Short mmCIF file of C-alpha atoms and ligand atoms in Angstrom, two decimals:
data_model
loop_
_atom_site.label_atom_id
_atom_site.label_comp_id
_atom_site.label_asym_id
_atom_site.label_seq_id
_atom_site.Cartn_x
_atom_site.Cartn_y
_atom_site.Cartn_z
CA UNK A 29 0.02 0.14 0.18
CA UNK A 30 1.23 3.58 -1.00
CA UNK A 31 0.62 6.81 1.09
CA UNK A 32 -1.96 7.67 -1.33
CA UNK A 33 -4.22 4.70 -0.57
CA UNK A 34 -4.95 5.66 3.07
CA UNK A 35 -5.51 9.04 3.18
CA UNK A 36 -8.64 9.89 5.04
CA UNK A 37 -10.47 13.38 5.36
CA UNK A 38 -11.17 12.24 9.00
CA UNK A 39 -10.17 9.12 10.86
CA UNK A 40 -12.70 7.69 13.32
CA UNK A 41 -10.83 4.11 13.45
CA UNK A 42 -7.51 5.27 15.02
CA UNK A 43 -8.68 6.74 18.05
CA UNK A 44 -11.40 3.93 18.76
CA UNK A 45 -8.46 1.26 18.30
CA UNK A 46 -6.18 3.17 20.86
CA UNK A 47 -8.86 3.31 23.61
CA UNK A 48 -10.97 0.27 22.70
CA UNK A 49 -10.27 -1.52 25.59
CA UNK A 50 -11.47 1.20 27.93
CA UNK A 51 -14.24 2.10 25.54
CA UNK A 52 -15.62 -1.55 25.83
CA UNK A 53 -15.32 -1.82 29.65
CA UNK A 54 -17.07 1.31 30.21
CA UNK A 55 -19.96 0.35 27.70
CA UNK A 56 -20.20 -3.28 28.83
CA UNK A 57 -20.89 -1.63 32.55
CA UNK A 58 -23.65 0.42 31.05
CA UNK A 59 -24.98 -2.46 29.31
CA UNK A 60 -25.15 -4.80 32.23
CA UNK A 61 -26.65 -2.12 34.70
CA UNK A 62 -29.31 -1.39 31.96
CA UNK A 63 -29.72 2.27 32.73
CA UNK A 64 -29.90 3.03 29.48
CA UNK A 65 -31.46 6.61 29.67
CA UNK A 66 -30.26 8.90 32.37
CA UNK A 67 -27.98 6.28 33.79
CA UNK A 68 -25.11 7.66 36.38
CA UNK A 69 -22.75 7.79 33.73
CA UNK A 70 -24.89 10.79 32.07
CA UNK A 71 -24.25 13.19 35.22
CA UNK A 72 -20.83 11.99 35.76
CA UNK A 73 -19.48 12.77 32.35
CA UNK A 74 -21.27 16.33 32.85
CA UNK A 75 -19.51 16.76 36.21
CA UNK A 76 -16.20 15.91 33.97
CA UNK A 77 -16.81 18.36 31.67
CA UNK A 78 -17.78 21.17 34.10
CA UNK A 79 -14.15 20.67 35.53
CA UNK A 80 -12.69 20.60 32.40
CA UNK A 81 -14.06 23.58 31.34
CA UNK A 82 -14.12 25.34 34.43
CA UNK A 83 -18.03 26.10 34.13
CA UNK A 84 -20.52 25.66 36.53
CA UNK A 85 -23.00 23.70 34.81
CA UNK A 86 -23.04 21.28 31.73
CA UNK A 87 -26.37 19.85 30.57
CA UNK A 88 -26.20 17.08 28.34
CA UNK A 89 -28.68 16.64 25.51
CA UNK A 90 -29.39 14.86 22.29
CA UNK A 91 -27.24 16.49 19.95
CA UNK A 92 -25.73 19.93 18.97
CA UNK A 93 -28.87 21.33 16.94
CA UNK A 94 -30.98 20.44 20.04
CA UNK A 95 -28.45 22.37 22.31
CA UNK A 96 -28.91 25.65 20.12
CA UNK A 97 -32.49 25.25 20.11
CA UNK A 98 -32.89 24.64 23.80
CA UNK A 99 -30.55 27.47 24.61
CA UNK A 100 -32.88 29.82 22.56
CA UNK A 101 -36.15 28.54 24.32
CA UNK A 102 -34.61 29.41 27.68
CA UNK A 103 -34.08 32.78 26.87
CA UNK A 104 -37.59 34.16 26.86
CA UNK A 105 -37.37 35.47 23.36
CA UNK A 106 -40.56 36.64 21.65
CA UNK A 107 -41.70 35.87 18.13
CA UNK A 108 -39.80 37.93 15.35
CA UNK A 109 -37.12 38.84 17.55
CA UNK A 110 -33.77 39.20 16.13
CA UNK A 111 -31.11 36.76 16.65
CA UNK A 112 -27.57 37.61 14.88
CA UNK A 113 -25.68 34.77 13.11
CA UNK A 114 -23.08 34.67 10.64
CA UNK A 115 -23.95 33.59 6.90
CA UNK A 116 -20.78 31.63 6.83
CA UNK A 117 -21.71 28.71 9.24
CA UNK A 118 -23.29 25.32 9.23
CA UNK A 119 -26.99 25.47 8.81
CA UNK A 120 -27.91 24.23 12.45
CA UNK A 121 -26.66 27.57 13.77
CA UNK A 122 -29.44 29.76 11.97
CA UNK A 123 -31.98 26.69 11.55
CA UNK A 124 -32.98 26.61 15.09
CA UNK A 125 -33.72 30.35 15.20
CA UNK A 126 -36.20 30.29 12.18
CA UNK A 127 -37.71 26.95 13.41
CA UNK A 128 -38.53 28.81 16.93
CA UNK A 129 -40.25 31.86 15.04
CA UNK A 130 -37.42 34.07 15.86
CA UNK A 131 -35.88 36.18 12.88
CA UNK A 132 -32.43 35.09 11.77
CA UNK A 133 -30.16 38.38 11.17
CA UNK A 134 -27.46 37.24 8.80
CA UNK A 135 -24.30 39.01 9.13
CA UNK A 136 -20.90 38.80 7.09
CA UNK A 137 -17.77 37.28 8.56
CA UNK A 138 -13.96 38.18 8.73
CA UNK A 139 -12.42 36.97 5.42
CA UNK A 140 -8.91 35.95 7.28
CA UNK A 141 -10.55 34.24 10.26
CA UNK A 142 -14.10 33.16 8.83
CA UNK A 143 -15.52 34.22 12.18
CA UNK A 144 -18.16 36.87 13.32
CA UNK A 145 -16.89 40.46 13.53
CA UNK A 146 -18.07 42.93 16.40
CA UNK A 147 -18.64 45.47 13.43
CA UNK A 148 -21.21 43.28 11.96
CA UNK A 149 -23.12 43.17 15.29
CA UNK A 150 -22.99 46.86 15.53
CA UNK A 151 -24.39 47.26 12.15
CA UNK A 152 -27.19 44.63 12.51
CA UNK A 153 -28.12 46.60 15.74
CA UNK A 154 -28.37 49.63 13.61
CA UNK A 155 -30.28 48.40 10.74
CA UNK A 156 -32.69 46.50 13.03
CA UNK A 157 -33.02 48.79 15.87
CA UNK A 158 -34.46 47.29 19.30
CA UNK A 159 -35.23 44.04 17.54
CA UNK A 160 -32.06 42.15 17.92
CA UNK A 161 -32.20 40.36 21.13
CA UNK A 162 -29.35 37.66 21.11
CA UNK A 163 -26.38 36.84 19.10
CA UNK A 164 -24.62 33.19 18.19
CA UNK A 165 -20.98 33.36 17.61
CA UNK A 166 -19.87 30.34 15.72
CA UNK A 167 -16.41 29.43 16.96
CA UNK A 168 -15.89 28.01 13.12
CA UNK A 169 -13.03 25.43 12.23
CA UNK A 170 -11.85 25.14 15.99
CA UNK A 171 -10.88 28.95 16.71
CA UNK A 172 -12.60 31.36 19.17
CA UNK A 173 -14.49 34.41 18.02
CA UNK A 174 -13.25 37.69 19.34
CA UNK A 175 -15.43 37.46 22.63
CA UNK A 176 -14.15 40.52 24.38
CA UNK A 177 -15.58 42.91 22.01
CA UNK A 178 -18.52 40.78 21.14
CA UNK A 179 -19.14 40.73 25.03
CA UNK A 180 -18.90 44.21 25.27
CA UNK A 181 -21.46 45.09 22.61
CA UNK A 182 -23.70 42.27 24.07
CA UNK A 183 -23.48 44.35 27.33
CA UNK A 184 -24.26 47.47 25.74
CA UNK A 185 -26.96 46.53 23.93
CA UNK A 186 -28.35 44.00 26.07
CA UNK A 187 -28.00 40.99 23.83
CA UNK A 188 -27.90 37.43 25.05
CA UNK A 189 -24.78 35.62 23.68
CA UNK A 190 -25.24 31.94 22.72
CA UNK A 191 -21.81 30.42 21.61
CA UNK A 192 -21.79 27.67 19.07
CA UNK A 193 -18.88 25.71 20.17
CA UNK A 194 -19.67 22.43 18.15
CA UNK A 195 -16.15 22.96 16.43
CA UNK A 196 -13.90 24.09 19.25
CA UNK A 197 -14.25 22.09 22.20
CA UNK A 198 -10.97 22.78 24.18
CA UNK A 199 -9.99 26.10 22.71
CA UNK A 200 -9.64 28.84 24.97
CA UNK A 201 -9.79 32.64 24.37
CA UNK A 202 -8.21 35.51 26.29
CA UNK A 203 -10.45 38.21 27.67
CA UNK A 204 -9.57 41.54 28.96
CA UNK A 205 -8.80 40.35 32.37
CA UNK A 206 -5.82 38.80 31.04
CA UNK A 207 -7.29 35.01 31.70
CA UNK A 208 -7.92 32.41 29.01
CA UNK A 209 -11.29 31.38 28.89
CA UNK A 210 -12.71 27.83 27.45
CA UNK A 211 -14.80 28.45 24.45
CA UNK A 212 -18.60 28.07 25.43
CA UNK A 213 -18.23 29.36 28.87
CA UNK A 214 -18.08 33.12 28.07
CA UNK A 215 -21.52 33.93 26.95
CA UNK A 216 -24.92 33.24 28.66
CA UNK A 217 -25.14 29.70 27.17
CA UNK A 218 -22.50 27.74 25.19
CA UNK A 219 -23.81 24.71 23.03
CA UNK A 220 -21.60 21.96 21.83
CA UNK A 221 -22.31 18.74 19.90
CA UNK A 222 -20.35 15.26 20.17
CA UNK A 223 -21.12 13.96 16.55
CA UNK A 224 -18.54 11.65 15.98
CA UNK A 225 -16.47 13.67 13.72
CA UNK A 226 -16.13 16.93 16.31
CA UNK A 227 -13.00 17.18 18.22
CA UNK A 228 -14.76 15.31 21.18
CA UNK A 229 -17.19 12.93 19.12
CA UNK A 230 -19.12 9.73 20.64
CA UNK A 231 -20.36 6.79 18.84
CA UNK A 232 -23.67 8.56 17.59
CA UNK A 233 -25.21 11.58 18.54
CA UNK A 234 -24.85 13.94 21.49
CA UNK A 235 -24.53 17.39 22.52
CA UNK A 236 -24.69 19.58 25.44
CA UNK A 237 -25.24 23.05 26.95
CA UNK A 238 -23.15 24.98 29.16
CA UNK A 239 -23.51 28.10 31.58
CA UNK A 240 -21.85 29.47 34.34
CA UNK A 241 -25.68 30.43 35.95
CA UNK A 242 -27.08 27.62 37.56
CA UNK A 243 -30.73 28.94 37.27
CA UNK A 244 -30.03 29.05 33.95
CA UNK A 245 -28.62 25.42 34.28
CA UNK A 246 -31.83 24.34 35.87
CA UNK A 247 -33.93 25.84 32.97
CA UNK A 248 -31.99 24.13 30.17
CA UNK A 249 -32.32 20.82 32.19
CA UNK A 250 -35.99 21.16 32.44
CA UNK A 251 -36.80 22.16 28.72
CA UNK A 252 -34.83 19.26 27.63
CA UNK A 253 -36.76 16.99 29.84
CA UNK A 254 -40.26 17.88 28.54
CA UNK A 255 -39.96 20.87 30.70
CA UNK A 256 -40.46 18.82 33.99
CA UNK A 257 -38.57 18.89 37.20
CA UNK A 258 -40.87 16.71 38.95
CA UNK A 259 -42.33 13.73 36.84
CA UNK A 260 -45.47 14.32 35.23
CA UNK A 261 -45.46 18.14 36.39
CA UNK A 262 -44.85 20.16 33.13
CA UNK A 263 -43.95 23.71 34.40
CA UNK A 264 -43.40 24.67 30.41
CA UNK A 265 -43.54 23.07 27.11
CA UNK A 266 -40.15 21.56 26.37
CA UNK A 267 -38.76 18.75 24.44
CA UNK A 268 -37.14 14.99 24.65
CA UNK A 269 -33.31 15.73 24.18
CA UNK A 270 -31.13 13.12 26.15
CA UNK A 271 -27.48 11.93 25.93
CA UNK A 272 -27.95 8.00 26.01
CA UNK A 273 -26.09 6.62 28.73
CA UNK A 274 -23.74 4.46 26.62
CA UNK A 275 -22.49 7.76 24.68
CA UNK A 276 -21.80 9.34 28.01
CA UNK A 277 -19.71 6.40 29.13
CA UNK A 278 -17.88 6.60 25.58
CA UNK A 279 -17.50 10.23 26.03
CA UNK A 280 -15.88 10.12 29.75
CA UNK A 281 -13.40 7.74 28.40
CA UNK A 282 -12.65 10.14 25.39
CA UNK A 283 -12.53 13.46 27.25
CA UNK A 284 -9.43 12.34 29.12
CA UNK A 285 -7.35 12.37 25.75
CA UNK A 286 -9.25 15.63 24.19
CA UNK A 287 -5.98 17.70 25.30
CA UNK A 288 -3.89 15.15 23.36
CA UNK A 289 -5.83 14.85 20.36
CA UNK A 290 -5.92 18.80 20.02
CA UNK A 291 -2.42 18.94 20.32
CA UNK A 292 -2.34 16.14 17.86
CA UNK A 293 -4.35 18.41 15.33
CA UNK A 294 -2.25 21.57 16.17
CA UNK A 295 0.89 19.63 15.18
CA UNK A 296 -0.53 18.67 11.85
CA UNK A 297 -1.54 22.22 11.42
CA UNK A 298 2.00 23.51 11.82
CA UNK A 299 3.43 20.66 9.59
CA UNK A 300 0.76 21.77 6.81
CA UNK A 301 1.70 25.66 7.32
CA UNK A 302 5.29 24.86 6.76
CA UNK A 303 4.79 22.58 3.73
CA UNK A 304 2.75 25.24 2.12
CA UNK A 305 4.61 28.20 3.25
CA UNK A 306 5.98 28.54 -0.45
CA UNK A 307 2.46 28.68 -1.72
CA UNK A 308 1.58 32.25 -0.21
CA UNK A 309 1.16 33.76 -3.82
CA UNK A 310 -1.91 31.29 -4.24
CA UNK A 311 -3.47 30.29 -1.30
CA UNK A 312 -3.60 31.44 2.33
CA UNK A 313 -3.24 28.96 5.33
CA UNK A 314 -5.32 29.36 8.47
CA UNK A 315 -4.65 32.58 10.34
CA UNK A 316 -4.49 32.26 14.12
CA UNK A 317 -6.24 34.85 16.10
CA UNK A 318 -4.12 36.41 18.88
CA UNK A 319 -6.56 36.31 21.68
CA UNK A 320 -7.69 32.50 20.68
CA UNK A 321 -6.10 29.28 20.50
CA UNK A 322 -7.17 27.00 17.62
CA UNK A 323 -7.96 23.40 17.86
CA UNK A 324 -8.22 22.68 14.21
CA UNK A 325 -11.51 20.95 13.67
CA UNK A 326 -10.83 21.70 10.33
CA UNK A 327 -7.52 23.20 8.60
CA UNK A 328 -9.07 25.25 5.81
CA UNK A 329 -7.26 26.84 2.90
CA UNK A 330 -8.51 30.11 1.07
CA UNK A 331 -7.50 30.02 -2.60
CA UNK A 332 -7.07 33.73 -3.69
CA UNK A 333 -8.34 32.91 -7.20
CA UNK A 334 -10.43 29.87 -6.34
CA UNK A 335 -13.65 31.62 -7.33
CA UNK A 336 -11.80 32.02 -10.97
CA UNK A 337 -13.53 29.87 -13.57
CA UNK A 338 -11.04 28.25 -16.24
CA UNK A 339 -11.91 27.97 -19.85
CA UNK A 340 -13.79 24.45 -19.10
CA UNK A 341 -16.03 26.64 -16.82
CA UNK A 342 -14.82 24.66 -13.38
CA UNK A 343 -13.46 27.08 -10.83
CA UNK A 344 -10.06 26.78 -9.54
CA UNK A 345 -11.21 25.50 -6.21
CA UNK A 346 -13.37 22.89 -7.75
CA UNK A 347 -10.47 21.79 -10.25
CA UNK A 348 -8.15 21.78 -7.32
CA UNK A 349 -10.55 19.27 -5.30
CA UNK A 350 -10.85 17.05 -8.39
CA UNK A 351 -7.01 16.87 -9.11
CA UNK A 352 -6.65 16.14 -5.38
CA UNK A 353 -9.37 13.30 -5.64
CA UNK A 354 -7.96 11.69 -8.26
CA UNK A 355 -4.59 11.55 -6.22
CA UNK A 356 -5.95 9.98 -3.26
CA UNK A 357 -6.49 13.21 -1.42
CA UNK A 358 -10.18 13.63 0.11
CA UNK A 359 -10.96 17.22 0.69
CA UNK A 360 -14.26 18.98 1.93
CA UNK A 361 -15.74 22.21 1.21
CA UNK A 362 -17.09 23.81 4.25
CA UNK A 363 -19.42 25.44 3.38
CA UNK A 364 -20.44 25.60 -0.51
CA UNK A 365 -23.49 27.79 -0.20
CA UNK A 366 -23.68 30.75 2.16
CA UNK A 367 -26.80 30.83 4.27
CA UNK A 368 -28.40 33.65 2.50
CA UNK A 369 -28.53 31.70 -0.73
CA UNK A 370 -30.06 28.64 0.78
CA UNK A 371 -33.81 28.19 -0.41
CA UNK A 372 -34.70 27.40 3.30
CA UNK A 373 -33.45 31.02 4.28
CA UNK A 374 -35.10 33.18 1.53
CA UNK A 375 -36.72 36.38 2.63
CA UNK A 376 -34.20 36.26 5.87
CA UNK A 377 -32.87 39.52 7.06
CA UNK A 378 -29.32 40.10 5.75
CA UNK A 379 -27.06 42.74 6.70
CA UNK A 380 -25.59 44.29 3.56
CA UNK A 381 -24.76 41.76 0.70
CA UNK A 382 -22.58 39.63 2.69
CA UNK A 383 -19.92 39.67 0.18
CA UNK A 384 -17.13 38.02 2.35
CA UNK A 385 -19.46 34.75 3.00
CA UNK A 386 -20.34 34.55 -0.50
CA UNK A 387 -16.47 34.66 -1.92
CA UNK A 388 -15.39 32.36 0.75
CA UNK A 389 -17.99 29.71 -0.16
CA UNK A 390 -16.12 29.68 -3.61
CA UNK A 391 -12.69 29.95 -2.47
CA UNK A 392 -12.09 27.59 0.61
CA UNK A 393 -11.33 24.10 0.71
CA UNK A 394 -10.84 21.92 3.77
CA UNK A 395 -7.62 19.67 3.79
CA UNK A 396 -7.62 15.98 5.61
CA UNK A 397 -7.46 16.70 9.27
CA UNK A 398 -7.40 14.32 12.24
CA UNK A 399 -5.20 12.72 15.07
CA UNK A 400 -3.61 9.89 12.91
CA UNK A 401 -2.50 12.00 9.84
CA UNK A 402 0.98 11.42 9.38
CA UNK A 403 4.07 13.63 8.00
CA UNK A 404 4.46 11.61 5.42
CA UNK A 405 0.80 11.51 4.28
CA UNK A 406 1.06 15.70 4.80
CA UNK A 407 4.25 15.69 2.55
CA UNK A 408 2.29 13.96 -0.11
CA UNK A 409 -1.06 15.91 0.23
CA UNK A 410 1.24 19.29 0.06
CA UNK A 411 3.45 18.06 -2.96
CA UNK A 412 0.07 17.25 -4.73
CA UNK A 413 -1.25 21.01 -4.14
CA UNK A 414 2.04 22.21 -5.15
CA UNK A 415 1.90 20.01 -8.38
CA UNK A 416 -1.59 21.46 -9.19
CA UNK A 417 -0.15 24.99 -9.16
CA UNK A 418 2.68 23.89 -11.32
CA UNK A 419 5.58 23.93 -8.70
C1 PLP B 530 -22.12 19.86 14.08
C2 PLP B 530 -22.39 21.41 14.40
C3 PLP B 530 -23.70 21.57 14.55
C4 PLP B 530 -24.89 20.72 15.02
O1 PLP B 530 -24.35 19.32 15.69
P1 PLP B 530 -25.25 18.23 15.53
O2 PLP B 530 -24.79 17.34 16.76
O3 PLP B 530 -24.72 17.60 14.22
O4 PLP B 530 -26.68 18.70 15.84
C5 PLP B 530 -24.05 22.87 15.13
N1 PLP B 530 -23.14 24.07 14.69
C6 PLP B 530 -22.06 23.70 14.18
C7 PLP B 530 -21.19 25.12 13.90
C8 PLP B 530 -21.51 22.53 13.79
O5 PLP B 530 -20.44 22.40 13.39
#
């Protein structure tokens, strides 16, 4: 087998093989105890994640999308209230807003970091005076949004901050007090996903909300459990969103190696940076914010001319994707369509024309990124990219 035969976009098998004994033991314990729903492992995992993040409360739930939905439900928003969300993100961030009868207010992002900018929040507030009640900074690809200015604006304009931390669990952001805070713990509520490919993934669906406010934590827990605190007494309309006991048991094992896994991703990213350093005229490797660490859920390149179409009508970005595919290098485009161009979000409030989000969907390409990526594989990948650009 040659190098090119074994390159994966994301490798879920290696981490499993490395920990399979602990994972099987943890699962066997659940299966013999048979408390498949709300077993003791669910609370145990929540407490472990609280310690890891230094947050008062973690409330597990069914998946990351549910986490965002329940977070919005817990904030007493009124139908039609505006919720600011970047146009360049996974659909879940905005979907839950619309689903609850709230109004997604789509804003543009920073071309270098792909993240929500504080200026965009101010623009949205001025465009839609008095109607924006919340903002969802998405810590896209593994790096924190600039939370200090975002939190300041939120205080100034009385906005709830719900962090979409599905891609950045384990990242840290520095605030004005000089301290580094775990992403997901700075806003009113943080939301995350344990989808298998996320930095902390389970073996099915899973998610969690986190908050420093115990009263809000109780409310989140209640909403995720049919709006009940006492069985068969329903204080408000909630939903059914639970983390399976089996998944919680698996996550407790995997949480122990989250930092090591994130370090492996950071090392792989540094190797890509070095290998592609001579391509700066044709592409940009991921920029690191100074106030955030980066846990590289994705390693995303921006091709300067990625949106330029060749004589065959294929864009440079799509041509590179095809070229790499033919040479055994899988890549992905996160995300190929900005939210404002999705039929589902037609007629949404947009702040300006969202040129950056639109352009990024045509220029970005994500390279293989996981904890088992070898230097040899990365050298091969970089060689193919250089080959495409004729160098
Ligand atoms: C994965 C993801 C979600 C949703 O998580 P699910 O567990 O798949 O529901 C939400 N937001 C972002 C940014 C994500 O990457």
